[in-house]
mmCIF file of C-alpha atoms in Angstrom:
data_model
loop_
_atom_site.group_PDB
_atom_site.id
_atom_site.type_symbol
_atom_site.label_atom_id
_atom_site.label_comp_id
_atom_site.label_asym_id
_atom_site.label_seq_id
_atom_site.Cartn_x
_atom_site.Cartn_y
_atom_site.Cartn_z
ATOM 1 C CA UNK L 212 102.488 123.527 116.812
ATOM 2 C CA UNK L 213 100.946 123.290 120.516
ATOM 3 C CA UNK L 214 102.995 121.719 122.897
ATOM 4 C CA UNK L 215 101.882 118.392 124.225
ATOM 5 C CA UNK L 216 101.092 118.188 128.044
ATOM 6 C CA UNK L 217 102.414 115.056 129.700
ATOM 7 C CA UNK L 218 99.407 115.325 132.642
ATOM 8 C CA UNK L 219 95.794 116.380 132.095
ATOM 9 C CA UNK L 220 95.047 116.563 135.567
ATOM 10 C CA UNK L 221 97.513 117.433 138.054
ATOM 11 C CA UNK L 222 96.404 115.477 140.988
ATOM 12 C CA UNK L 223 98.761 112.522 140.861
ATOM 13 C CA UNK L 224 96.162 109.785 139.383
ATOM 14 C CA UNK L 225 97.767 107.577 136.781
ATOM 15 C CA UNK L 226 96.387 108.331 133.403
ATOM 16 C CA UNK L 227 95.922 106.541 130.340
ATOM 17 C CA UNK L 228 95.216 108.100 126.738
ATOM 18 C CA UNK L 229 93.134 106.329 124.476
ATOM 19 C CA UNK L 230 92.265 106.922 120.836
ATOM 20 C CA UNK L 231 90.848 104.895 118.121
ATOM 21 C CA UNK L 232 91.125 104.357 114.137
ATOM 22 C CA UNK L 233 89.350 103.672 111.292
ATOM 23 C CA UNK L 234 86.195 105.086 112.334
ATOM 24 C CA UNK L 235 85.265 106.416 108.982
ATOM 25 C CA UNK L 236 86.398 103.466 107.128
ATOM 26 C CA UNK L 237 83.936 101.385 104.843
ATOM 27 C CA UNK L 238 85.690 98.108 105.290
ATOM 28 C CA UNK L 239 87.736 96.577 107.856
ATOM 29 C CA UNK L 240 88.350 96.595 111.918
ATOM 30 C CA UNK L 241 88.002 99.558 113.903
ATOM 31 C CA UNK L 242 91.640 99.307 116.416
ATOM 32 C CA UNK L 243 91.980 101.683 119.728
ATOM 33 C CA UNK L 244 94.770 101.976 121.164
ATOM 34 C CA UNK L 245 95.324 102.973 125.235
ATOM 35 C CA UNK L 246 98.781 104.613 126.512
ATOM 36 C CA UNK L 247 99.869 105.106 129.476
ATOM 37 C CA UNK L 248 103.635 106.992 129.406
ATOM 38 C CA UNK L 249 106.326 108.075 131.913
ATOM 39 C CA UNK L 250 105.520 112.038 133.197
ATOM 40 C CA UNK L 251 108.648 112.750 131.496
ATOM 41 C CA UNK L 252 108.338 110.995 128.296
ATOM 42 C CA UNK L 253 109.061 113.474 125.104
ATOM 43 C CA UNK L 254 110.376 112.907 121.429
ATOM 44 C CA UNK L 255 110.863 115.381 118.723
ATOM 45 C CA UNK L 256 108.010 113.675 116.152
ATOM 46 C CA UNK L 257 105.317 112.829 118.828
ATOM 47 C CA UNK L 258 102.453 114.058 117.861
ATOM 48 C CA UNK L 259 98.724 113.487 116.608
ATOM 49 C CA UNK L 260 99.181 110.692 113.781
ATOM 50 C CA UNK L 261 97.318 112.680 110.928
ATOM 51 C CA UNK L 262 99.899 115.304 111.676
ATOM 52 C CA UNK L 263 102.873 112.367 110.762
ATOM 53 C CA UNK L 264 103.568 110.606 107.521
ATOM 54 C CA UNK L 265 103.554 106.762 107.834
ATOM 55 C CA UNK L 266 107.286 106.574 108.047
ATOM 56 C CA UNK L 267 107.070 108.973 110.863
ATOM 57 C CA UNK L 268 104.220 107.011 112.659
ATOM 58 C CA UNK L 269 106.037 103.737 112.267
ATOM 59 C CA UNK L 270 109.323 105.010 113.876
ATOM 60 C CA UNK L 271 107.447 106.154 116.392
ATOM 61 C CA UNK L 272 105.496 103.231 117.300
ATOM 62 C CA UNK L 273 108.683 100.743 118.461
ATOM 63 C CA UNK L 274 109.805 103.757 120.595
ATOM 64 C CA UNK L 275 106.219 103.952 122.728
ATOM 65 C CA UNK L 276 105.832 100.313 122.992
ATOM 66 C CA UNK L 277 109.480 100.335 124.603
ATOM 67 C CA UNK L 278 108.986 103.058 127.535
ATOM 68 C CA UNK L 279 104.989 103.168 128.007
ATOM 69 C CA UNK L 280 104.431 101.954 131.178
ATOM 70 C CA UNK L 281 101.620 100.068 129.502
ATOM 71 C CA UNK L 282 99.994 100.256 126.270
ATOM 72 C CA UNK L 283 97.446 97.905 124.957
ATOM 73 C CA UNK L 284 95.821 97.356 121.836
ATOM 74 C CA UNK L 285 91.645 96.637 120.997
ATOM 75 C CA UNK L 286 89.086 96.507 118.261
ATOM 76 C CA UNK L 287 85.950 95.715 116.659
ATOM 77 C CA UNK L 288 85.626 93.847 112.915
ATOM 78 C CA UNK L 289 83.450 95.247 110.653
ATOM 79 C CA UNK L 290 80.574 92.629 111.903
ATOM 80 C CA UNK L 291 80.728 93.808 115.460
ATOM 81 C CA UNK L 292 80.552 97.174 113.731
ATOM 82 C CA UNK L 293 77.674 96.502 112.016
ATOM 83 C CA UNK L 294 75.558 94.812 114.422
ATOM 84 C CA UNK L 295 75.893 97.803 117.263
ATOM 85 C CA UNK L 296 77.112 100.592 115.269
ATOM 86 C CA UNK L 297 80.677 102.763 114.504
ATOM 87 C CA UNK L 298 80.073 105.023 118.166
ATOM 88 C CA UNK L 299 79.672 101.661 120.336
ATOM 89 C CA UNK L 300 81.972 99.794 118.609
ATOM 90 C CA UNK L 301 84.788 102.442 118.760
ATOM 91 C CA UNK L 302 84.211 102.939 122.872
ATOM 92 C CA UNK L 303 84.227 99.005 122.855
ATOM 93 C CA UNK L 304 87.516 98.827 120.774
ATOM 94 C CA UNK L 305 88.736 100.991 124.082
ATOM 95 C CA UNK L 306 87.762 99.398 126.593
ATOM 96 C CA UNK L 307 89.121 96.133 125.027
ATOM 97 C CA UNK L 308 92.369 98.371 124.722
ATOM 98 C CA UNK L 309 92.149 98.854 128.271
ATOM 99 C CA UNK L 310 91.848 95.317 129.549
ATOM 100 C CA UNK L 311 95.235 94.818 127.519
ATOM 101 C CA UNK L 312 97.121 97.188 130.008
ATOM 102 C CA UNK L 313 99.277 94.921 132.484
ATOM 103 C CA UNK L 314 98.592 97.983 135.336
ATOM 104 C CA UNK L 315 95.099 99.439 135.823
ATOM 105 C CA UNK L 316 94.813 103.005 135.292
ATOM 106 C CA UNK L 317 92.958 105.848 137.231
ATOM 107 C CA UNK L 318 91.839 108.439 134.578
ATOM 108 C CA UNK L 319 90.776 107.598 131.236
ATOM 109 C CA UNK L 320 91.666 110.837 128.409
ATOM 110 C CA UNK L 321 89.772 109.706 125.870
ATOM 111 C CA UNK L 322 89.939 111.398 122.717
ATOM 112 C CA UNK L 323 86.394 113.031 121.631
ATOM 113 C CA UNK L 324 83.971 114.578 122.898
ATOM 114 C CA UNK L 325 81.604 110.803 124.057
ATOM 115 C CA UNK L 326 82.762 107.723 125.669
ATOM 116 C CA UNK L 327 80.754 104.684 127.489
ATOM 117 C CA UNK L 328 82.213 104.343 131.101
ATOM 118 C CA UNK L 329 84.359 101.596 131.769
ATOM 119 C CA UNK L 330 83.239 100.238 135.056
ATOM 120 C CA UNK L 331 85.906 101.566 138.061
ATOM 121 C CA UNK L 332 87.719 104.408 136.081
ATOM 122 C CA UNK L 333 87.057 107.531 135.631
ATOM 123 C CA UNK L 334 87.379 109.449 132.426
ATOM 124 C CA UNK L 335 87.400 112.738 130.589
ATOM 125 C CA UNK L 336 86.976 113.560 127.094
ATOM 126 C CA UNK L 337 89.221 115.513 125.723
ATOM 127 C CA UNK L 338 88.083 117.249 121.879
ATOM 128 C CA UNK L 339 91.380 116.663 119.393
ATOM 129 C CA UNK L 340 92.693 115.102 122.826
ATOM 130 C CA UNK L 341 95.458 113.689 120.648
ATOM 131 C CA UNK L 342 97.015 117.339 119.314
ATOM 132 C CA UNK L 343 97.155 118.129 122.959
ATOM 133 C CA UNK L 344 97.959 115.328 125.501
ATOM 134 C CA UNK L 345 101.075 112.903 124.796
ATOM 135 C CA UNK L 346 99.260 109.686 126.344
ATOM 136 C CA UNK L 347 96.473 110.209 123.152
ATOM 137 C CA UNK L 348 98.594 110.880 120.537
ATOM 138 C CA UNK L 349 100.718 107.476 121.520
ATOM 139 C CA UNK L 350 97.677 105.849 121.804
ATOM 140 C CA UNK L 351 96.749 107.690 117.620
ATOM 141 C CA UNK L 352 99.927 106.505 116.372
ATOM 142 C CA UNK L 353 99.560 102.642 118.073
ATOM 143 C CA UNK L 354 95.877 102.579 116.411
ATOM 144 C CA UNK L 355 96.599 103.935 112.992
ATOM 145 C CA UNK L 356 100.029 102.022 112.544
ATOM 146 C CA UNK L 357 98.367 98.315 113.917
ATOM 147 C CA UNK L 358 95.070 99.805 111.744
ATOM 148 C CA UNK L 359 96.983 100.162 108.731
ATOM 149 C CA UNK L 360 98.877 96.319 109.274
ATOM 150 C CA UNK L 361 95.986 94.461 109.277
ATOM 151 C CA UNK L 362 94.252 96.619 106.107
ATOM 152 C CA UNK L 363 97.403 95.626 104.238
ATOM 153 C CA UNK L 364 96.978 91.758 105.344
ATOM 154 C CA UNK L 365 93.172 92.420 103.701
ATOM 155 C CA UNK L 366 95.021 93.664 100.605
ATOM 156 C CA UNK L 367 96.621 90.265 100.622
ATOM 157 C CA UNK L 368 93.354 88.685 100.664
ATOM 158 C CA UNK L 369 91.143 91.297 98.323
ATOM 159 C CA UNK L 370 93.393 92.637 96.489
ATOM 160 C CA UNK L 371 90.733 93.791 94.021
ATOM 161 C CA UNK L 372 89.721 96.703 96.159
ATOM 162 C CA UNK L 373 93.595 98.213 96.762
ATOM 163 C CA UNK L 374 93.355 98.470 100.644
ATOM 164 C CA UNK L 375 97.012 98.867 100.652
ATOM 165 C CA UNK L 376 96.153 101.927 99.321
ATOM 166 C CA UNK L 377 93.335 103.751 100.734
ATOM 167 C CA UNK L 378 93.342 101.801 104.086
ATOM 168 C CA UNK L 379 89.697 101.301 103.782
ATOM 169 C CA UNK L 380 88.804 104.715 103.699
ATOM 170 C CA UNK L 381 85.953 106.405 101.385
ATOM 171 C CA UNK L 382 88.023 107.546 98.402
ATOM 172 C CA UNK L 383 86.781 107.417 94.798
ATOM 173 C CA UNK L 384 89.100 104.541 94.073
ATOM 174 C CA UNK L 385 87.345 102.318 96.869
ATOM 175 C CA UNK L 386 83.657 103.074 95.624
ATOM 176 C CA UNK L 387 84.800 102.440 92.320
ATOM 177 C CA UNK L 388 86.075 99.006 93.530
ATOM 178 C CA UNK L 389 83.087 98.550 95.228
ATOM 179 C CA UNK L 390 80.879 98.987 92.568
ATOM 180 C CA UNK L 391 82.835 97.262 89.890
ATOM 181 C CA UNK L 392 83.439 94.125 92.744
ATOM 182 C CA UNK L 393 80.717 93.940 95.106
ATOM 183 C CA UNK L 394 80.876 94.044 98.687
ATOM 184 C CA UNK L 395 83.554 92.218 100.281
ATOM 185 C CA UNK L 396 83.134 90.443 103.496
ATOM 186 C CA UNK L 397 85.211 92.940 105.344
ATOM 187 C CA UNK L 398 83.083 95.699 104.259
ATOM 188 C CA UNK L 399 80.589 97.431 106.707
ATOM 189 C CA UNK L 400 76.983 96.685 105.450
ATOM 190 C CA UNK L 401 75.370 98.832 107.185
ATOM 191 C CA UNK L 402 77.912 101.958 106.366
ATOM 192 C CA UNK L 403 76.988 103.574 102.233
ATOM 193 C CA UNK L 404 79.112 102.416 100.525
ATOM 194 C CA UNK L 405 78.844 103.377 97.067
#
């Protein structure tokens, strides 16, 4: 495994990670997540959250919130995603993230390779940005855990279609649901979803 960097840039400026999840879901919110940790931060399991299992990713999560600097959590519901589409409403789901943090940063990494500016910060896009700075993949593990929360309150409310299970995500078992059930209203119309 590749050793996390604490900086990107080694020029002083205070940097935040962000990263988002759910973008390939069918149904449900799309949550981001934006980190910004001590230089000197470091723990044995941090790393990008599709590298953790979910007990991993939820001991983790208690253990950012308590010594980021900041952290801050955004997203967009599935009619937000619908009316501008997954890309905007994932870089929106940031920048809400963003406004969340109680200091402003001065570098946005943004995991990816595209991001909408967010007016008076700079940025850089970093490609699997979460497997290789620690700000990102705090910021993976705050968006999947708070992601997966608020599928299982859905599962509550549908439990026809087994969110608790699949999170949302395009497995047989959800089309199957889908077909059998209809469309929910947490489902993204404009995503195909059989």
């Amino acid at each position: 495994m590749a050793q996390l960097v604490g900086r990107w840039i080694d020029d002083g400026l205070v940097e935040c990670g962000l990263d988002e999840a759910g973008r390939g879901c069918l149904a449900g919110a799309v949550f981001a997540a934006a980190v910004i940790l001590p230089e000197d931060f470091r723990h044995p399991l941090l790393n990008d959250s599709k590298q953790l299992t979910e007990r991993q990713r939820y001991t983790l999560r208690p253990i950012i919130e308590a010594e980021a600097i900041a952290w801050g959590l955004g997203y967009c519901t599935a009619e937000e995603i619908d009316l501008m589409n997954i890309l905007r409403a994932s870089h929106l789901a940031m920048h809400r993230a963003v406004e969340q943090l109680i200091i402003t940063p001065e570098r946005l990494l943004v995991d990816g390779n595209r991001f909408t500016p967010y007016e008076g910060i700079t940025h850089e896009c970093i490609i699997k940005g979460d497997a290789l700075v620690k700000s990102i993949a705090a910021a993976s593990i705050l968006a999947k855990t708070y992601r997966d929360d608020s599928m299982m309150v859905l599962h509550e409310q549908f439990p026809e279609y087994r969110f608790d299970s699949h999170k949302g995500y395009p497995t047989p078992e959800h089309r199957r649901a889908i077909r059998k059930y209809g469309v929910s209203p947490v489902h993204r119309k404009s995503f195909r979803l059989f």
